[in-house]
Coordinates of C-alpha atoms in Angstrom, one line a residue:
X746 CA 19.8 -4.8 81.6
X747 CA 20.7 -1.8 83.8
X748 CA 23.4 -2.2 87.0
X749 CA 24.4 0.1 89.3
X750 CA 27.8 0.3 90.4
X751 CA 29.6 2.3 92.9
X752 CA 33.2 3.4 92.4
X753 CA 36.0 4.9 94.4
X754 CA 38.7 7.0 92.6
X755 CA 41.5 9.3 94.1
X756 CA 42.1 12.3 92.2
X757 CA 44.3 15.3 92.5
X758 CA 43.4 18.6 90.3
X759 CA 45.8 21.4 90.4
X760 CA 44.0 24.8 89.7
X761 CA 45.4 27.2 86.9
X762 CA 47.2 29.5 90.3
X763 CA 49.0 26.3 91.0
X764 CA 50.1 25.3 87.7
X765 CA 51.3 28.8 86.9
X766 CA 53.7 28.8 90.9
X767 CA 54.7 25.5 89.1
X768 CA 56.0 27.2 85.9
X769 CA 57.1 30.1 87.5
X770 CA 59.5 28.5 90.0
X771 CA 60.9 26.5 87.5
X772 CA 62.1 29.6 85.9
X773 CA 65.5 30.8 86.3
X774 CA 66.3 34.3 87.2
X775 CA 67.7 35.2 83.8
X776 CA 64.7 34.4 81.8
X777 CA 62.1 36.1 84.9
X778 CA 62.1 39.2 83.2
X779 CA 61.3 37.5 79.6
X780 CA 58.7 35.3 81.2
X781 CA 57.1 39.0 83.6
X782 CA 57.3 41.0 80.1
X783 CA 55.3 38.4 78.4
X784 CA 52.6 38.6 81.0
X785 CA 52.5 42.7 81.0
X786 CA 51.8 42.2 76.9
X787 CA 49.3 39.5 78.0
X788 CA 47.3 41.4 80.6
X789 CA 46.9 45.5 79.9
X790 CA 45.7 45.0 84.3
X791 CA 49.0 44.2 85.3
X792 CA 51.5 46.9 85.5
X793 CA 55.5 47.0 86.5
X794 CA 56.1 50.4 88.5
X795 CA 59.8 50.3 87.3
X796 CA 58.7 50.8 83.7
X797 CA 55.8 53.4 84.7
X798 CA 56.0 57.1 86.7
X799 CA 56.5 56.7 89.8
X800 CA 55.0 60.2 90.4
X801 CA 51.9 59.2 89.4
X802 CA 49.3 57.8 92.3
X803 CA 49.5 53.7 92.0
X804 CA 46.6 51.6 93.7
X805 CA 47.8 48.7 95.2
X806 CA 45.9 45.2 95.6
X807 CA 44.8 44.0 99.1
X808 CA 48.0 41.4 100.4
X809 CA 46.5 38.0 100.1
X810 CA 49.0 34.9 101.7
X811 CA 49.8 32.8 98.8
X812 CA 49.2 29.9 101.1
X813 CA 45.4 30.8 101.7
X814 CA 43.2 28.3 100.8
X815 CA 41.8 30.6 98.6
X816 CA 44.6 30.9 96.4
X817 CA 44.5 27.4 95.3
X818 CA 40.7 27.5 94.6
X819 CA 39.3 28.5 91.0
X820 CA 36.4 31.4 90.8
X821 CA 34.2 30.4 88.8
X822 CA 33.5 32.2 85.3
X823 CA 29.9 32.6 86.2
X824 CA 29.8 34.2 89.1
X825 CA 26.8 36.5 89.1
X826 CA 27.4 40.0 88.1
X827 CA 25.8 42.3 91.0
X828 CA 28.3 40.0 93.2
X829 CA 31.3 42.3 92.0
X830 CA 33.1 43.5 95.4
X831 CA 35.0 46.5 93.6
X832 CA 36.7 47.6 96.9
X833 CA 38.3 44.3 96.7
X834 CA 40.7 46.0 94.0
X835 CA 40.7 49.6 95.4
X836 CA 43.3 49.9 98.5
X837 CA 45.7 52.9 99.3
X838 CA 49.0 52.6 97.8
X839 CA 52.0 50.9 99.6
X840 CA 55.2 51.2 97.8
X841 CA 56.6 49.0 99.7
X842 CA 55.3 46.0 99.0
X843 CA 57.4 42.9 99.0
X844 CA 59.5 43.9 96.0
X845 CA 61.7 45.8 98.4
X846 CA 61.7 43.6 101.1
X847 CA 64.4 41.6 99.9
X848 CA 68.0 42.6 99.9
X849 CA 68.5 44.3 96.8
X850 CA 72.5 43.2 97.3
X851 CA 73.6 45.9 94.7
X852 CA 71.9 44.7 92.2
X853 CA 69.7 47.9 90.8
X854 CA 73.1 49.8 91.1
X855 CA 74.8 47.3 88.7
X856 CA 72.1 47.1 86.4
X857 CA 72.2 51.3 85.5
X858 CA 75.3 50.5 85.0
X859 CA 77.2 51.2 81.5
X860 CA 79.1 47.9 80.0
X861 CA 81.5 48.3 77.3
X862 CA 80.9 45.9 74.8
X863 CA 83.6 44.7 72.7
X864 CA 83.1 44.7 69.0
X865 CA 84.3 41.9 67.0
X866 CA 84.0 39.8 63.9
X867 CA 82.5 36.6 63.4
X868 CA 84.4 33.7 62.3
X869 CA 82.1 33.9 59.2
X870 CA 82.6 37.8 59.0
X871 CA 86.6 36.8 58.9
X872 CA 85.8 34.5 55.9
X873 CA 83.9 36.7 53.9
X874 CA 86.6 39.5 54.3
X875 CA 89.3 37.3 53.0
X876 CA 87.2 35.9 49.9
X877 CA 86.8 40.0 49.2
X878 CA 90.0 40.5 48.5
X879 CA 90.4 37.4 45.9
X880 CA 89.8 38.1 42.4
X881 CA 87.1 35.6 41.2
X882 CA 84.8 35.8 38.9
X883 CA 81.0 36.1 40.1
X884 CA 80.3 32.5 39.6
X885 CA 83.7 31.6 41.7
X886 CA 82.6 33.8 43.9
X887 CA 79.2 32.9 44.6
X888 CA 80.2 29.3 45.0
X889 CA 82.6 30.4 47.5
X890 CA 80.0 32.2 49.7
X891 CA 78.1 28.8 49.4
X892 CA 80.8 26.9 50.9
X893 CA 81.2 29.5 53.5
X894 CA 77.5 29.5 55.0
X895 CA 77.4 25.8 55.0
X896 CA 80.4 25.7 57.4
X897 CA 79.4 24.9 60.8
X898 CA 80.8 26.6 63.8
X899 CA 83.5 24.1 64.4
X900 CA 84.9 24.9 61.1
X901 CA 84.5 22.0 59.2
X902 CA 82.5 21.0 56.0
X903 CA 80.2 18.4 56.5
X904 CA 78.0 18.4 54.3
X905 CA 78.5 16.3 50.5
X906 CA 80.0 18.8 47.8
X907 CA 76.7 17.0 45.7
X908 CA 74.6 19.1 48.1
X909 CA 76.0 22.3 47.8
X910 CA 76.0 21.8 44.1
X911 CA 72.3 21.1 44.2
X912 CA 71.9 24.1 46.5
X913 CA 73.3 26.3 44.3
X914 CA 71.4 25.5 41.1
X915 CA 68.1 25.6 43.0
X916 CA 68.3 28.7 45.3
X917 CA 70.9 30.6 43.6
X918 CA 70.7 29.4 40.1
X919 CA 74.3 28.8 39.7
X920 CA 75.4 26.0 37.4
X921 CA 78.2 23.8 39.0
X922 CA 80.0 21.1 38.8
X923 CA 81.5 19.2 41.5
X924 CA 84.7 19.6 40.2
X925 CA 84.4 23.6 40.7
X926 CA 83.3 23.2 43.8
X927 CA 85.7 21.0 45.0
X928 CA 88.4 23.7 43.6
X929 CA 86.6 26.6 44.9
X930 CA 86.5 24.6 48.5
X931 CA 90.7 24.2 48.2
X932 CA 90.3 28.0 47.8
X933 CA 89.0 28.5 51.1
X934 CA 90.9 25.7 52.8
X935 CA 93.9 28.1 52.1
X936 CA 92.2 30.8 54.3
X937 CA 92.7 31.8 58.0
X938 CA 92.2 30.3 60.5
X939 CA 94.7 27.0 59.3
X940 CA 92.1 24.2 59.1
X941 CA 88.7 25.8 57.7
X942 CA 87.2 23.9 55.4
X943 CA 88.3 20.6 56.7
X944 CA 85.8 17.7 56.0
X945 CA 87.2 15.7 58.8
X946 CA 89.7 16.0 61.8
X947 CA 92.2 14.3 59.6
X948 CA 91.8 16.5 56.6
X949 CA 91.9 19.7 59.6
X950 CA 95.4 18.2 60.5
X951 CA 97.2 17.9 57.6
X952 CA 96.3 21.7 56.2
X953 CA 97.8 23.2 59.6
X954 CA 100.8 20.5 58.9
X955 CA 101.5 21.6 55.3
X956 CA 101.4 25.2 56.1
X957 CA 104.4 24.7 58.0
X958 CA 107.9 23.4 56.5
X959 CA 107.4 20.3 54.9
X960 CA 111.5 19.7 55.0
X961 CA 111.9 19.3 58.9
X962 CA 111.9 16.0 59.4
X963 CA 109.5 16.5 62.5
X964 CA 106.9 18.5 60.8
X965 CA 107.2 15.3 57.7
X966 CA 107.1 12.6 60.4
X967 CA 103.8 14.4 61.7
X968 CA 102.2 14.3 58.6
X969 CA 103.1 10.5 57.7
X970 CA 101.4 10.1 61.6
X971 CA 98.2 11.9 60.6
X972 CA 98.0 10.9 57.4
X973 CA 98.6 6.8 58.0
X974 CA 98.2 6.3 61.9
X975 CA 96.0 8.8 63.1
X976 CA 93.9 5.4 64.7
X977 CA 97.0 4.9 66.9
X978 CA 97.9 8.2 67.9
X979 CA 94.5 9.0 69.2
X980 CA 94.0 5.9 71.5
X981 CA 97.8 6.6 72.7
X982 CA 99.0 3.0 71.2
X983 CA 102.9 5.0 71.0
X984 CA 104.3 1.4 71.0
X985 CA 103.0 0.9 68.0
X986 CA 104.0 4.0 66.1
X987 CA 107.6 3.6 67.0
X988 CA 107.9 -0.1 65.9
X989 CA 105.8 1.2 62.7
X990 CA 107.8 4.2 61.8
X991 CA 110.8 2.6 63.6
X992 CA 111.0 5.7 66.0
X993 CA 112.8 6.8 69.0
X994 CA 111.3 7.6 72.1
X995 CA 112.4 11.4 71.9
X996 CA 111.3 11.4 68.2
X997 CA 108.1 10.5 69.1
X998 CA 107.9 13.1 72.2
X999 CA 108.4 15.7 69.5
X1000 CA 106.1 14.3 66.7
X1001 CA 103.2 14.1 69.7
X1002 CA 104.0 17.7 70.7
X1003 CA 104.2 19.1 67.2
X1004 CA 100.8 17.5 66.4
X1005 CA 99.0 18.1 69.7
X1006 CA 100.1 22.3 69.4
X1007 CA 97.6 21.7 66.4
X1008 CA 93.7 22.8 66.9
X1009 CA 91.2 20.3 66.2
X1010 CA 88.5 23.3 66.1
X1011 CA 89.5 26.2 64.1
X1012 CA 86.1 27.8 63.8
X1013 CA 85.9 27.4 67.9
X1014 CA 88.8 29.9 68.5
X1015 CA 87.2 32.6 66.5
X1016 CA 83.6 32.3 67.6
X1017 CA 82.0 34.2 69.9
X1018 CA 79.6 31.6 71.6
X1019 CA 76.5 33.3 71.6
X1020 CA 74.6 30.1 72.5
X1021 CA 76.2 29.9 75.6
X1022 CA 73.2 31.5 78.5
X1023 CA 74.6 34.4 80.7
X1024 CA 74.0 32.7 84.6
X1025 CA 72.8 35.1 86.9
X1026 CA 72.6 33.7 90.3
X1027 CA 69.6 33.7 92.0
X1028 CA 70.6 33.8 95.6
X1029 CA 73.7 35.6 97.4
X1030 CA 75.8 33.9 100.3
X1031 CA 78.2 36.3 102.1
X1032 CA 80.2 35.3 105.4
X1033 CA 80.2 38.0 108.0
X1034 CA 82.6 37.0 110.8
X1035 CA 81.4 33.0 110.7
X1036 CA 78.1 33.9 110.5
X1037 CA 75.9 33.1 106.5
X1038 CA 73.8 35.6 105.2
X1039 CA 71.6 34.5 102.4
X1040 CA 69.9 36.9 100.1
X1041 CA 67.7 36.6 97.0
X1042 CA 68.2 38.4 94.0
X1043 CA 66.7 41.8 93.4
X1044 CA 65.8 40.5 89.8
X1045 CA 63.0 38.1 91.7
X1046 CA 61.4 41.0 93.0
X1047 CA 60.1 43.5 90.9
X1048 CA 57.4 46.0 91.6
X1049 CA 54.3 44.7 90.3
X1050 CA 50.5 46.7 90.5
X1051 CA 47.0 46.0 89.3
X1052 CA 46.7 48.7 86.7
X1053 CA 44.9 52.3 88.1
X1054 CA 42.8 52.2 84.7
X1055 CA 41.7 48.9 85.2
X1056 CA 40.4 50.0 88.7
X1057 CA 39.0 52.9 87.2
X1058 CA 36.7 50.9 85.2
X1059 CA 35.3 49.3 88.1
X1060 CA 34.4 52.5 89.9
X1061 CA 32.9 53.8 86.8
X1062 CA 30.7 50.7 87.4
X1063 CA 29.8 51.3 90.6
X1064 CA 28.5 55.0 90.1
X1065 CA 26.9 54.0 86.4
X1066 CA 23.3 53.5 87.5
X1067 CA 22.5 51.5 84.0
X1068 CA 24.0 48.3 83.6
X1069 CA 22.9 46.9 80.3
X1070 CA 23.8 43.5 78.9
X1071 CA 27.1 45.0 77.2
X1072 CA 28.1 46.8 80.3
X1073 CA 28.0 43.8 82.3
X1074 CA 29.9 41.7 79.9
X1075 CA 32.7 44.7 80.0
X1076 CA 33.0 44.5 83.4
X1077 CA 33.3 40.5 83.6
X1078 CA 36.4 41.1 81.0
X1079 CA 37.9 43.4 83.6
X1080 CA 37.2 41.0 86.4
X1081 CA 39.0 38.6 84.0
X1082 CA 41.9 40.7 84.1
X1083 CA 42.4 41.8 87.4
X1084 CA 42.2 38.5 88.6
X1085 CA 44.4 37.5 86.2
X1086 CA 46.9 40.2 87.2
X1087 CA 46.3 39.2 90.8
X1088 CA 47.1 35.5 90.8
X1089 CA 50.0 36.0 88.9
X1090 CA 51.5 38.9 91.5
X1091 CA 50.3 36.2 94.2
X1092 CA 52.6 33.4 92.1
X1093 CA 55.6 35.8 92.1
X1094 CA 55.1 36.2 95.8
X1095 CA 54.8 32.7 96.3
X1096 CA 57.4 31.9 94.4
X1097 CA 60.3 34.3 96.0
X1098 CA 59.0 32.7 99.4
X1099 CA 59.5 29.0 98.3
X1100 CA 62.7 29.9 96.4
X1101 CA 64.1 31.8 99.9
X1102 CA 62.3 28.6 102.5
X1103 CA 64.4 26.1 100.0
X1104 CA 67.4 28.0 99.8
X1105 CA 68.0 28.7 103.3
X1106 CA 67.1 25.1 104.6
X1107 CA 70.2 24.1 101.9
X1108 CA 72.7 26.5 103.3
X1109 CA 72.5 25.1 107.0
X1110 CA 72.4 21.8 105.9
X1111 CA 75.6 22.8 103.9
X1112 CA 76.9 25.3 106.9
X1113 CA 80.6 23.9 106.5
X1114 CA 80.8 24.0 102.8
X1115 CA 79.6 27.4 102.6
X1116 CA 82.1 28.9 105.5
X1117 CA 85.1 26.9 103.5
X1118 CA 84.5 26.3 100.2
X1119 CA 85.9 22.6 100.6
X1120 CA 84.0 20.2 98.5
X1121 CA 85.0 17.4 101.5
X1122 CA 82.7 19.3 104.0
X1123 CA 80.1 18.4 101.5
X1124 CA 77.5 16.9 103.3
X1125 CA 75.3 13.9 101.7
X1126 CA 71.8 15.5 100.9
X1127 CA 69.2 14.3 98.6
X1128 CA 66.4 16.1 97.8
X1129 CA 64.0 14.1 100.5
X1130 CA 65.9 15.7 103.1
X1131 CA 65.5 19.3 102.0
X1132 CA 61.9 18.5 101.3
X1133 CA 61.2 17.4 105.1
X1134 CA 63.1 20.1 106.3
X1135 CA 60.5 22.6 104.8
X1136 CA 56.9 20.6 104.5
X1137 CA 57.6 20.6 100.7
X1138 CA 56.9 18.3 98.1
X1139 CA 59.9 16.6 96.7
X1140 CA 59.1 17.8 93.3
X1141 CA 59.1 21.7 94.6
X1142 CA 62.7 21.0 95.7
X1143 CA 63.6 19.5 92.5
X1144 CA 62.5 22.1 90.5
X1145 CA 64.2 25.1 92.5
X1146 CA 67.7 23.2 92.3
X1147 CA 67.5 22.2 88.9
X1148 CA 67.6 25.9 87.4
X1149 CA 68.8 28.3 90.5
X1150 CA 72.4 29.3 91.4
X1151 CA 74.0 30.3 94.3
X1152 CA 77.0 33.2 94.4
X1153 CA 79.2 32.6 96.9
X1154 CA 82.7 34.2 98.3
X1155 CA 83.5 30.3 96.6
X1156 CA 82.3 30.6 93.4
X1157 CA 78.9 30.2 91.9
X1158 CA 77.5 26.9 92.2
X1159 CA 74.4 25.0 90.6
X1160 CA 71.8 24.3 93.6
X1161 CA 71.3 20.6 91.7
X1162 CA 75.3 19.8 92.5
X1163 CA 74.7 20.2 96.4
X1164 CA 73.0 17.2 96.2
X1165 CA 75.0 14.2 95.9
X1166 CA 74.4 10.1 97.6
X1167 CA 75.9 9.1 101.0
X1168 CA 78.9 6.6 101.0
X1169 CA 80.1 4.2 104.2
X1170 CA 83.5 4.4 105.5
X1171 CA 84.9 1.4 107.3
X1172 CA 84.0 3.5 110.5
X1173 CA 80.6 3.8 109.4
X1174 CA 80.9 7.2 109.2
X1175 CA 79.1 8.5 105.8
X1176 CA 80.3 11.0 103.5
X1177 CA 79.4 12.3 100.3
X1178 CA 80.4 10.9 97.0
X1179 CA 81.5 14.2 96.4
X1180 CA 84.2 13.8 98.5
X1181 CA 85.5 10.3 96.4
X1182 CA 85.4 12.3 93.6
X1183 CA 87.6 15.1 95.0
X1184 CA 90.1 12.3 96.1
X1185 CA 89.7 10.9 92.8
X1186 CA 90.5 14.0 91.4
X1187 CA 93.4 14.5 93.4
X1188 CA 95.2 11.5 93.0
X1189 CA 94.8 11.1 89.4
X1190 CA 96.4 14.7 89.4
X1191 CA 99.6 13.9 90.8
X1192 CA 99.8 10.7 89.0
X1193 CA 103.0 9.4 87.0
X1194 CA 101.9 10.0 83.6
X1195 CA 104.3 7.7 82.1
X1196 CA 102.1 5.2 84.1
X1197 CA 98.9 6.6 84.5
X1198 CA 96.4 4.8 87.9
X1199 CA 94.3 2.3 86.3
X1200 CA 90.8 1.9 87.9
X1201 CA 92.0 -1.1 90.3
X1202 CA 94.6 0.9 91.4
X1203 CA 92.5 3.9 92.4
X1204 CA 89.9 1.1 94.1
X1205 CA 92.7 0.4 96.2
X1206 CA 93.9 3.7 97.6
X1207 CA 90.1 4.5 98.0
X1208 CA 89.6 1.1 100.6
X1209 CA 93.3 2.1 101.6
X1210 CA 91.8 5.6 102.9
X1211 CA 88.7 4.3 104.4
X1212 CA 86.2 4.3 101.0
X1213 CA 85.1 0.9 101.0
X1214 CA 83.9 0.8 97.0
X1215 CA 83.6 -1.3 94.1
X1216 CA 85.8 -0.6 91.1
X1217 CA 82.5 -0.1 88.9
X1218 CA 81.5 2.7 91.5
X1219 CA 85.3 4.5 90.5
X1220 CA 84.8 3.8 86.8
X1221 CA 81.3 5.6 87.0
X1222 CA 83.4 8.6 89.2
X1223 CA 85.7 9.0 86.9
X1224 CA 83.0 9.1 83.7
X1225 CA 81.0 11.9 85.3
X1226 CA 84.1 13.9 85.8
X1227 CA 85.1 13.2 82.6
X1228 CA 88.4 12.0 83.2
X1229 CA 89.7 9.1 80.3
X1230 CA 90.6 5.6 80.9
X1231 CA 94.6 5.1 81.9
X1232 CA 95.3 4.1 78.7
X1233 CA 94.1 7.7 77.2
X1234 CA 95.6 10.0 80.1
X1235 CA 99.2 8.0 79.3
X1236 CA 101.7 11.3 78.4
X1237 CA 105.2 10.8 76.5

């Protein structure tokens, strides 16, 4: 039997313009240009005039508003042919078009720049160089180079001697036995940096500890420390180790200094860290007599055209008086393109207006901060109140703090830690909890380390100063600045 029903359904569809704003803001100034090159391969319409002659005549686009109705709106892939309006993409050229609108802060003057750049070795490199000058035979050898590529960058083996035996009979076709490897592996824990080679921290220890003169009694105490108490000497239980090892309290002082002038990372030392991202800051903040001037990067504003061949291609359109079936579908490709080209100038655009709208509204709700520096004129924000502030979706906000930075005469600062929940005083004043923290901070600073603040104490002398809090709320302070229990910040 048939029925009829009748339902109501809320929807929301984001057009591809609006999922590519999305994607762009997202993006962080140092990865723009990786993201605006992949688009320039992508589309042959879209063209960068910093990368093209500038002495060459450039057609420019027709300004559209990115907040136009018709920005959000899809055309539709089967739009008739004749309906082509090829002036649309054929307007004088204006070179100043809203890449240089922005304050280009220096930036185009430090980029032609010419940075030395430092050559240096790898850690691995350093390895290699020393296992050059042993004489091995090739097997020894080979085994050795094994060892050394399965290192990881701390410096430590940790993978089983059974897999690097298997390794080397199936990609290298060496025939090993554990044994060898195990002696080939005491080969290269006798190399530079002291430490390499280590299978654990304790292991890492006790090579640095018998490089050094095993007959002072400090340097042999150490090593009966690491070697049988290590447990005890890392959660700071010193009581025990003197009634273990029946020691003084000076003698210990010296065996905790002699072990802690030890490095727990010997491949970290030596390694450049290559993984670590370069940050770029994505706005400027400069103070010119009280007054903030905020800038945006010139990196977020390059020069970008619809292509002069592209638009060529129309025009030969427009004077061809034939247009066959594969002429037509030529110039729909083209279409394709220059659209293409078009939304994603119109993203950029939109993009450097939302970033500079979000920006701005942040620095004057954070006026004080910015004129000081102080982390206690920290206002509390969340991201609710920057998104009132400029008719934005709370979402927009979150993703322009979560990736942008902000130079200031301060310091460069992560937009995201601006943000931060509102406590009550006992005057029912709020504050930020980034100005606990910075009490917090303080106080655990100037602390007897003999007798380190435990968590109750530091409740105390927050409700002492007006900060009416729970210990749990301190304990959770003191984990995101990753300060240690009491117990573990107790010094000798």
């Amino acid at each position: 039997m048939l029925r009829q029903n009748l339902q109501q359904k809320l929807l929301q569809k984001l057009s591809p313009q609006q999922i590519q704003f999305i994607k762009l803001l997202q993006v962080p100034t140092v990865s723009l240009d990786a993201r605006i090159k992949e688009e320039l391969e992508e589309n042959p319409a879209l063209e960068d005039l910093s990368l093209t002659n500038m002495a060459e005549p450039v057609e420019e686009y027709p300004d559209r508003d990115p907040d136009d109705d018709n920005f959000n709106k899809e055309e539709s892939s089967g739009e008739e042919f004749d309906e082509f309006n090829i002036d649309e993409y054929l307007q004088e050229d204006n070179l100043n078009d809203y890449g240089s609108r922005f304050d280009q802060n220096g930036d185009d003057d430090e980029e032609h720049k010419e940075m030395p750049i430092a050559i240096q070795s790898s850690f691995f490199d350093k390895l290699q160089n020393q296992l050059d000058l042993l004489p091995l035979s090739d097997k020894d050898f080979r085994v050795c180079q094994q060892i050394i590529g399965s290192l990881d960058d701390d410096g430590y083996l940790r993978r089983p001697i059974m897999s690097i035996t298997d390794d080397l009979a199936f990609s290298q076709n060496v025939m090993a036995e554990d044994e060898e490897v195990e002696d080939m592996l005491k080969v290269i824990q006798s190399f530079d940096p002291a430490g390499v080679g280590a299978r654990d921290l304790q292991e890492c220890l006790l090579i640095q500890l018998r490089r050094k003169d095993i007959n002072i009694p400090v340097i042999k105490k150490a090593i009966q420390v690491v070697e049988h108490y290590l447990d005890e000497f890392t959660r700071k239980h010193y009581d025990k180790l003197e009634k273990s090892l029946n020691l003084h309290d000076d003698e210990l002082k010296e065996i905790v200094a002699e072990i802690l002038k030890l490095n727990p990372k010997p491949g970290d030392s030596n390694e450049i860290n290559t993984k670590q991202m370069q940050v770029i800051p994505d706005f400027h903040i400069r103070n010119s007599d009280g007054v903030l001037i905020l800038t945006l990067n010139a990196k977020n504003a390059p020069e970008l055209r619809v292509s002069r061949s592209y638009q060529d291609m129309f025009q030969h359109y427009d004077k061809s008086a034939q247009k066959d079936k594969k002429l037509k579908e030529a110039v729909q490709f083209v279409k394709q393109k220059l659209d293409s080209a078009k939304w994603f100038i119109d993203a950029i655009k939109q993009r450097q207006q939302t970033l500079l709208k979000t920006m701005n509204a942040i620095m004057h709700y954070q006026y004080d901060f910015f004129l000081t520096g102080d982390e206690k004129n920290l206002r509390p924000m969340i991201l609710k109140d920057i998104a009132d502030k400029i008719g934005m979706d709370i979402s927009t906000v979150s993703r322009v703090a979560n990736s942008k930075y902000v130079q200031t005469e301060h310091g460069t600062y992560l937009l995201k830690s601006f943000f931060s929940e509102a406590i009550q005083t006992e005057s029912g004043e709020e504050v930020s909890n980034k100005e606990v923290k910075k009490i917090l901070e303080e106080n655990i600073a100037k602390e007897d380390k003999l007798h380190p603040l435990a968590d109750e104490k530091l409740t105390e002398i927050l409700k002492d100063a007006g900060y009416n809090i729970a210990r749990r709320t301190v304990a959770k302070y003191r984990e995101q600045m990753n300060i240690p229990v009491a117990r573990l910040r107790k010094e000798l």
